[in-house]
Short mmCIF file of C-alpha atoms in Angstrom, two decimals:
data_model
loop_
_atom_site.label_atom_id
_atom_site.label_comp_id
_atom_site.label_asym_id
_atom_site.label_seq_id
_atom_site.Cartn_x
_atom_site.Cartn_y
_atom_site.Cartn_z
CA MET A 1 201.34 47.82 95.42
CA ASP A 2 199.82 51.18 95.75
CA VAL A 3 202.73 52.55 93.93
CA LEU A 4 201.81 50.19 90.85
CA TRP A 5 198.46 51.75 90.69
CA MET A 6 200.07 55.24 90.50
CA ILE A 7 202.42 54.32 87.45
CA PRO A 8 199.38 54.41 84.84
CA LEU A 9 197.99 57.36 86.31
CA LEU A 10 201.40 59.22 85.76
CA LEU A 11 202.00 57.56 82.25
CA PHE A 12 198.74 58.96 81.08
CA PRO A 13 199.55 62.59 80.93
CA LEU A 14 202.81 62.04 79.87
CA LEU A 15 201.87 59.92 76.92
CA MET A 16 199.37 62.60 75.97
CA TRP A 17 201.81 65.31 75.94
CA THR A 18 204.59 63.61 74.29
CA SER A 19 202.88 60.95 71.86
CA SER A 20 200.62 61.84 69.16
CA THR A 21 200.22 58.45 67.95
CA PHE A 22 199.06 57.68 71.75
CA VAL A 23 196.78 60.63 71.36
CA PHE A 24 195.49 59.36 68.00
CA TYR A 25 194.66 56.02 69.24
CA PHE A 26 192.90 57.42 72.26
CA LYS A 27 190.74 59.96 70.90
CA LYS A 28 189.68 57.14 68.41
CA PHE A 29 188.83 54.74 71.07
CA PHE A 30 187.44 57.20 73.30
CA TYR A 31 185.22 58.38 70.24
CA VAL A 32 183.57 54.92 69.29
CA ALA A 33 183.32 53.76 72.80
CA TRP A 34 181.45 56.95 73.90
CA MET A 35 179.36 56.95 70.89
CA MET A 36 178.31 53.18 71.77
CA CYS A 37 177.57 54.27 75.19
CA LEU A 38 175.47 57.33 74.11
CA ALA A 39 173.41 55.14 71.81
CA LEU A 40 173.03 52.73 74.64
CA ILE A 41 171.60 55.52 76.75
CA THR A 42 169.68 56.64 73.49
CA ILE A 43 167.62 53.58 72.50
CA PRO A 44 165.16 53.26 75.43
CA LEU A 45 164.64 57.11 74.92
CA CYS A 46 163.56 56.54 71.40
CA ILE A 47 161.51 53.84 72.00
CA LEU A 48 159.73 55.65 74.77
CA LYS A 49 159.19 58.58 72.31
CA SER A 50 158.41 57.12 69.16
CA GLY A 51 157.53 53.11 69.88
CA GLY A 52 160.33 52.06 67.37
CA ARG A 53 161.87 53.04 64.24
CA ASP A 54 160.94 56.82 63.32
CA VAL A 55 162.58 59.69 61.71
CA GLU A 56 161.48 61.83 64.71
CA ASN A 57 164.18 59.94 66.76
CA MET A 58 166.77 61.60 64.87
CA ARG A 59 166.00 64.69 67.10
CA ILE A 60 167.14 62.72 70.15
CA ILE A 61 169.88 61.44 68.57
CA ARG A 62 171.14 64.90 67.20
CA SER A 63 170.79 66.55 70.82
CA MET A 64 172.57 63.45 72.47
CA VAL A 65 175.63 63.61 70.01
CA ARG A 66 176.22 67.62 69.84
CA HIS A 67 178.60 67.53 72.94
CA VAL A 68 180.99 64.98 71.75
CA LYS A 69 183.03 67.44 69.53
CA TYR A 70 184.18 69.43 72.80
CA PHE A 71 185.75 65.92 74.25
CA LEU A 72 187.58 65.97 70.90
CA GLY A 73 188.80 69.45 70.61
CA LEU A 74 186.87 70.13 67.51
CA ARG A 75 184.85 73.06 66.62
CA PHE A 76 182.46 73.98 63.81
CA GLU A 77 182.27 77.25 61.85
CA VAL A 78 178.84 76.86 59.79
CA THR A 79 178.13 79.35 56.81
CA GLY A 80 175.13 79.18 54.68
CA TRP A 81 172.51 78.27 57.40
CA GLU A 82 169.42 80.11 55.18
CA HIS A 83 170.05 77.20 52.59
CA LEU A 84 168.46 74.79 54.78
CA GLN A 85 165.57 76.78 55.53
CA THR A 86 163.76 74.91 52.66
CA GLU A 87 160.07 73.64 53.11
CA GLY A 88 159.14 70.23 52.47
CA PRO A 89 161.57 67.03 51.23
CA TYR A 90 164.96 67.63 49.92
CA VAL A 91 168.25 65.66 49.30
CA ILE A 92 171.51 66.70 51.14
CA ILE A 93 174.62 65.50 49.80
CA SER A 94 178.37 66.14 51.18
CA ASN A 95 181.55 65.05 51.12
CA HIS A 96 182.93 62.13 53.24
CA GLN A 97 186.27 61.97 55.13
CA SER A 98 185.87 59.85 58.20
CA SER A 99 183.52 58.65 60.79
CA LEU A 100 183.95 62.23 62.26
CA ASP A 101 181.54 63.57 59.79
CA VAL A 102 178.97 62.42 61.81
CA LEU A 103 179.62 65.28 64.26
CA GLY A 104 179.44 67.82 61.60
CA LEU A 105 176.21 66.28 60.27
CA MET A 106 174.50 66.17 63.50
CA GLU A 107 175.76 69.96 64.19
CA ILE A 108 173.19 71.18 61.25
CA LEU A 109 170.81 68.18 60.91
CA PRO A 110 167.32 69.63 60.04
CA ASP A 111 164.10 68.48 61.71
CA ARG A 112 162.76 65.07 59.74
CA CYS A 113 166.20 64.19 58.19
CA THR A 114 167.82 60.92 58.25
CA MET A 115 170.59 59.39 56.20
CA ILE A 116 171.41 56.68 53.69
CA ALA A 117 174.26 54.55 54.87
CA LYS A 118 176.12 51.21 54.10
CA LYS A 119 174.24 47.97 55.11
CA GLU A 120 177.07 46.86 57.19
CA LEU A 121 176.42 49.76 59.80
CA ILE A 122 173.51 48.08 61.45
CA TYR A 123 175.73 45.25 62.69
CA ALA A 124 177.72 47.83 64.69
CA GLY A 125 176.40 46.84 68.21
CA THR A 126 174.21 49.74 69.74
CA VAL A 127 175.26 52.13 67.15
CA GLY A 128 173.90 50.22 64.41
CA LEU A 129 170.60 49.80 66.55
CA ILE A 130 170.25 53.49 67.12
CA CYS A 131 170.79 54.19 63.44
CA TRP A 132 167.78 51.56 62.63
CA LEU A 133 165.70 53.56 65.30
CA GLY A 134 166.52 56.91 63.45
CA GLY A 135 165.11 55.99 60.31
CA ILE A 136 168.23 55.31 58.43
CA VAL A 137 168.18 53.88 55.10
CA PHE A 138 170.66 51.12 54.44
CA ILE A 139 171.79 49.89 51.27
CA ASN A 140 173.96 47.04 50.10
CA ARG A 141 176.70 48.68 48.07
CA LYS A 142 177.78 45.40 46.58
CA LYS A 143 174.49 44.73 44.97
CA THR A 144 173.66 47.73 42.28
CA SER A 145 170.08 46.22 41.95
CA ASP A 146 169.43 45.91 45.48
CA ALA A 147 170.72 49.86 45.89
CA LYS A 148 168.55 50.96 43.03
CA SER A 149 165.61 49.14 44.66
CA VAL A 150 166.10 51.08 47.98
CA MET A 151 166.71 54.10 46.27
CA ALA A 152 163.34 53.80 44.42
CA ASP A 153 161.48 53.08 47.89
CA ALA A 154 163.48 56.05 49.67
CA ALA A 155 161.96 58.49 46.96
CA LYS A 156 158.40 57.15 47.47
CA THR A 157 158.91 57.44 51.54
CA MET A 158 160.30 61.05 50.94
CA LEU A 159 157.36 62.38 49.38
CA ASP A 160 154.97 60.14 51.53
CA GLU A 161 156.32 61.11 54.88
CA GLN A 162 157.70 64.56 53.98
CA ILE A 163 161.35 63.51 55.05
CA ARG A 164 164.99 64.54 54.06
CA LEU A 165 167.62 62.35 53.35
CA TRP A 166 171.48 62.84 53.55
CA VAL A 167 173.78 61.03 51.01
CA PHE A 168 177.73 60.97 50.88
CA PRO A 169 177.60 60.74 46.89
CA GLU A 170 181.16 59.83 47.11
CA GLY A 171 180.28 56.44 48.34
CA THR A 172 183.42 55.76 50.76
CA ARG A 173 185.64 57.73 53.11
CA ASN A 174 188.01 59.70 51.28
CA GLN A 175 191.06 62.07 52.99
CA LYS A 176 193.14 62.45 49.58
CA GLY A 177 192.60 66.25 49.66
CA ASP A 178 190.16 66.31 46.83
CA LEU A 179 186.75 64.97 46.15
CA LEU A 180 186.18 61.24 44.51
CA PRO A 181 183.87 61.04 41.75
CA PHE A 182 180.33 60.81 42.55
CA LYS A 183 178.24 57.96 42.23
CA LYS A 184 174.75 58.62 40.83
CA GLY A 185 172.46 57.07 43.49
CA ALA A 186 171.81 60.66 45.38
CA PHE A 187 170.92 62.25 41.87
CA HIS A 188 168.72 59.54 40.89
CA LEU A 189 166.70 59.59 44.14
CA ALA A 190 166.26 63.60 43.64
CA VAL A 191 165.24 63.43 40.24
CA GLN A 192 162.78 60.22 40.85
CA ALA A 193 161.37 62.47 43.81
CA GLN A 194 161.57 65.80 42.05
CA VAL A 195 163.07 67.29 45.25
CA PRO A 196 165.97 70.01 45.45
CA ILE A 197 169.51 69.03 46.34
CA ILE A 198 171.56 71.19 49.10
CA PRO A 199 174.97 70.62 48.89
CA VAL A 200 177.18 70.55 52.11
CA VAL A 201 180.64 70.85 52.16
CA PHE A 202 183.05 69.65 55.11
CA SER A 203 186.54 71.61 54.98
CA SER A 204 189.62 69.34 54.82
CA TYR A 205 190.66 67.62 57.90
CA SER A 206 194.19 67.26 56.97
CA SER A 207 195.12 70.33 59.24
CA PHE A 208 194.24 68.21 62.62
CA TYR A 209 193.53 64.79 61.30
CA LEU A 210 195.68 62.21 59.32
CA ARG A 211 194.84 58.54 59.78
CA LYS A 212 197.70 57.21 58.09
CA GLU A 213 200.35 59.41 59.97
CA LYS A 214 198.41 58.72 63.30
CA GLN A 215 197.98 62.37 64.07
CA PHE A 216 194.66 63.82 65.56
CA ASN A 217 194.86 67.46 67.08
CA SER A 218 192.47 69.94 67.82
CA GLY A 219 190.73 71.90 65.10
CA THR A 220 188.33 73.81 63.41
CA ILE A 221 186.15 72.47 60.60
CA THR A 222 184.15 74.49 58.41
CA LEU A 223 180.79 73.40 57.03
CA LYS A 224 179.82 75.35 53.80
CA ILE A 225 175.79 74.74 53.12
CA LEU A 226 175.29 75.81 49.42
CA PRO A 227 172.24 77.14 47.77
CA LYS A 228 169.55 74.21 46.71
CA ILE A 229 169.74 72.92 43.15
CA GLU A 230 166.35 72.25 41.69
CA THR A 231 165.53 69.14 39.99
CA LYS A 232 161.96 69.81 38.90
CA GLY A 233 161.28 68.76 35.14
CA MET A 234 164.41 66.33 34.98
CA THR A 235 164.57 63.08 33.94
CA SER A 236 167.16 60.17 33.98
CA GLU A 237 168.74 61.78 30.91
CA ASP A 238 169.71 64.63 33.07
CA ILE A 239 171.39 62.80 35.87
CA SER A 240 175.09 62.82 34.60
CA SER A 241 174.88 66.73 34.00
CA LEU A 242 173.35 67.15 37.76
CA SER A 243 175.82 64.93 39.23
CA ASP A 244 178.71 67.18 37.25
CA LYS A 245 177.04 70.25 38.19
CA CYS A 246 176.91 69.30 41.97
CA PHE A 247 180.45 68.10 42.09
CA ASN A 248 181.95 71.00 40.42
CA VAL A 249 180.46 73.43 42.97
CA MET A 250 181.33 71.35 45.79
CA ARG A 251 184.79 70.60 44.72
CA SER A 252 185.32 74.59 44.09
CA ALA A 253 183.99 75.30 47.85
CA PHE A 254 185.90 72.56 49.17
CA LEU A 255 189.27 73.72 48.03
CA ASN A 256 188.38 77.32 48.97
CA ILE A 257 187.41 76.69 52.45
CA SER A 258 190.10 73.98 52.98
CA GLU A 259 192.69 76.36 52.17
CA SER A 260 191.15 79.01 54.75
CA VAL A 261 190.94 76.41 57.46
CA THR A 262 194.38 75.31 56.90
CA GLN A 263 196.03 78.65 57.24
CA SER A 264 194.23 79.19 60.19
CA ASN A 265 194.80 75.88 61.98
CA GLY A 266 198.28 75.41 60.44
CA PRO A 267 199.58 72.56 58.92
CA LEU A 268 200.31 69.17 60.91
CA SER A 269 203.99 68.36 61.17
#
């Protein structure tokens, strides 16, 4: 009977060494499970600190999550820190590749900053509750009218409470090696509030993480924070040109840093 208990202990390191598919599923399972455990621990801390839903809770969440990258074998290289040293409210926009983006987000998240996320996230158990406590703004992507109403309220909240909002303008996860066309919500938000936009670009994950191929190795992610783009004086008529400008500067940076990171990490085989 004692021998039977030894079999899983022997199989685990063997599978971690020989099966990339096993490593992929193990890391994914560990990531989700550990984040839910961290959320469970963080919930009472947030309630004790702020009494409930408050953007200040993001400080606690940020400090609790930052170590997770080490368990997954990930490292972040950040450039452009000076561009986040901007006073007052602003909108951060970034490309969106997978749930791993949360780790990069927490790596550089400024104070009094929260996110805009899909409404379904609130039902994700302890993670959903901690997102709510962190002041995350939830939108229904299936109802355009609801999303516009939430964005209008968010613009008012940004100014009244002097907060920053992080938005993924692609609207969905994308690991196709390029950026998807941007949705206009983030730009309506920035123009309505007359606050600057700060683009943040994550390098491609393809050198260490491929979801379809079930590969998840160690790797380095470059985060490039770009100079702010002002919106003062802009109106709704400027939304399209503003979106195009942000897309072009982010796409150029994405292709540039992704090529450098791929050469550094080496291609996945």
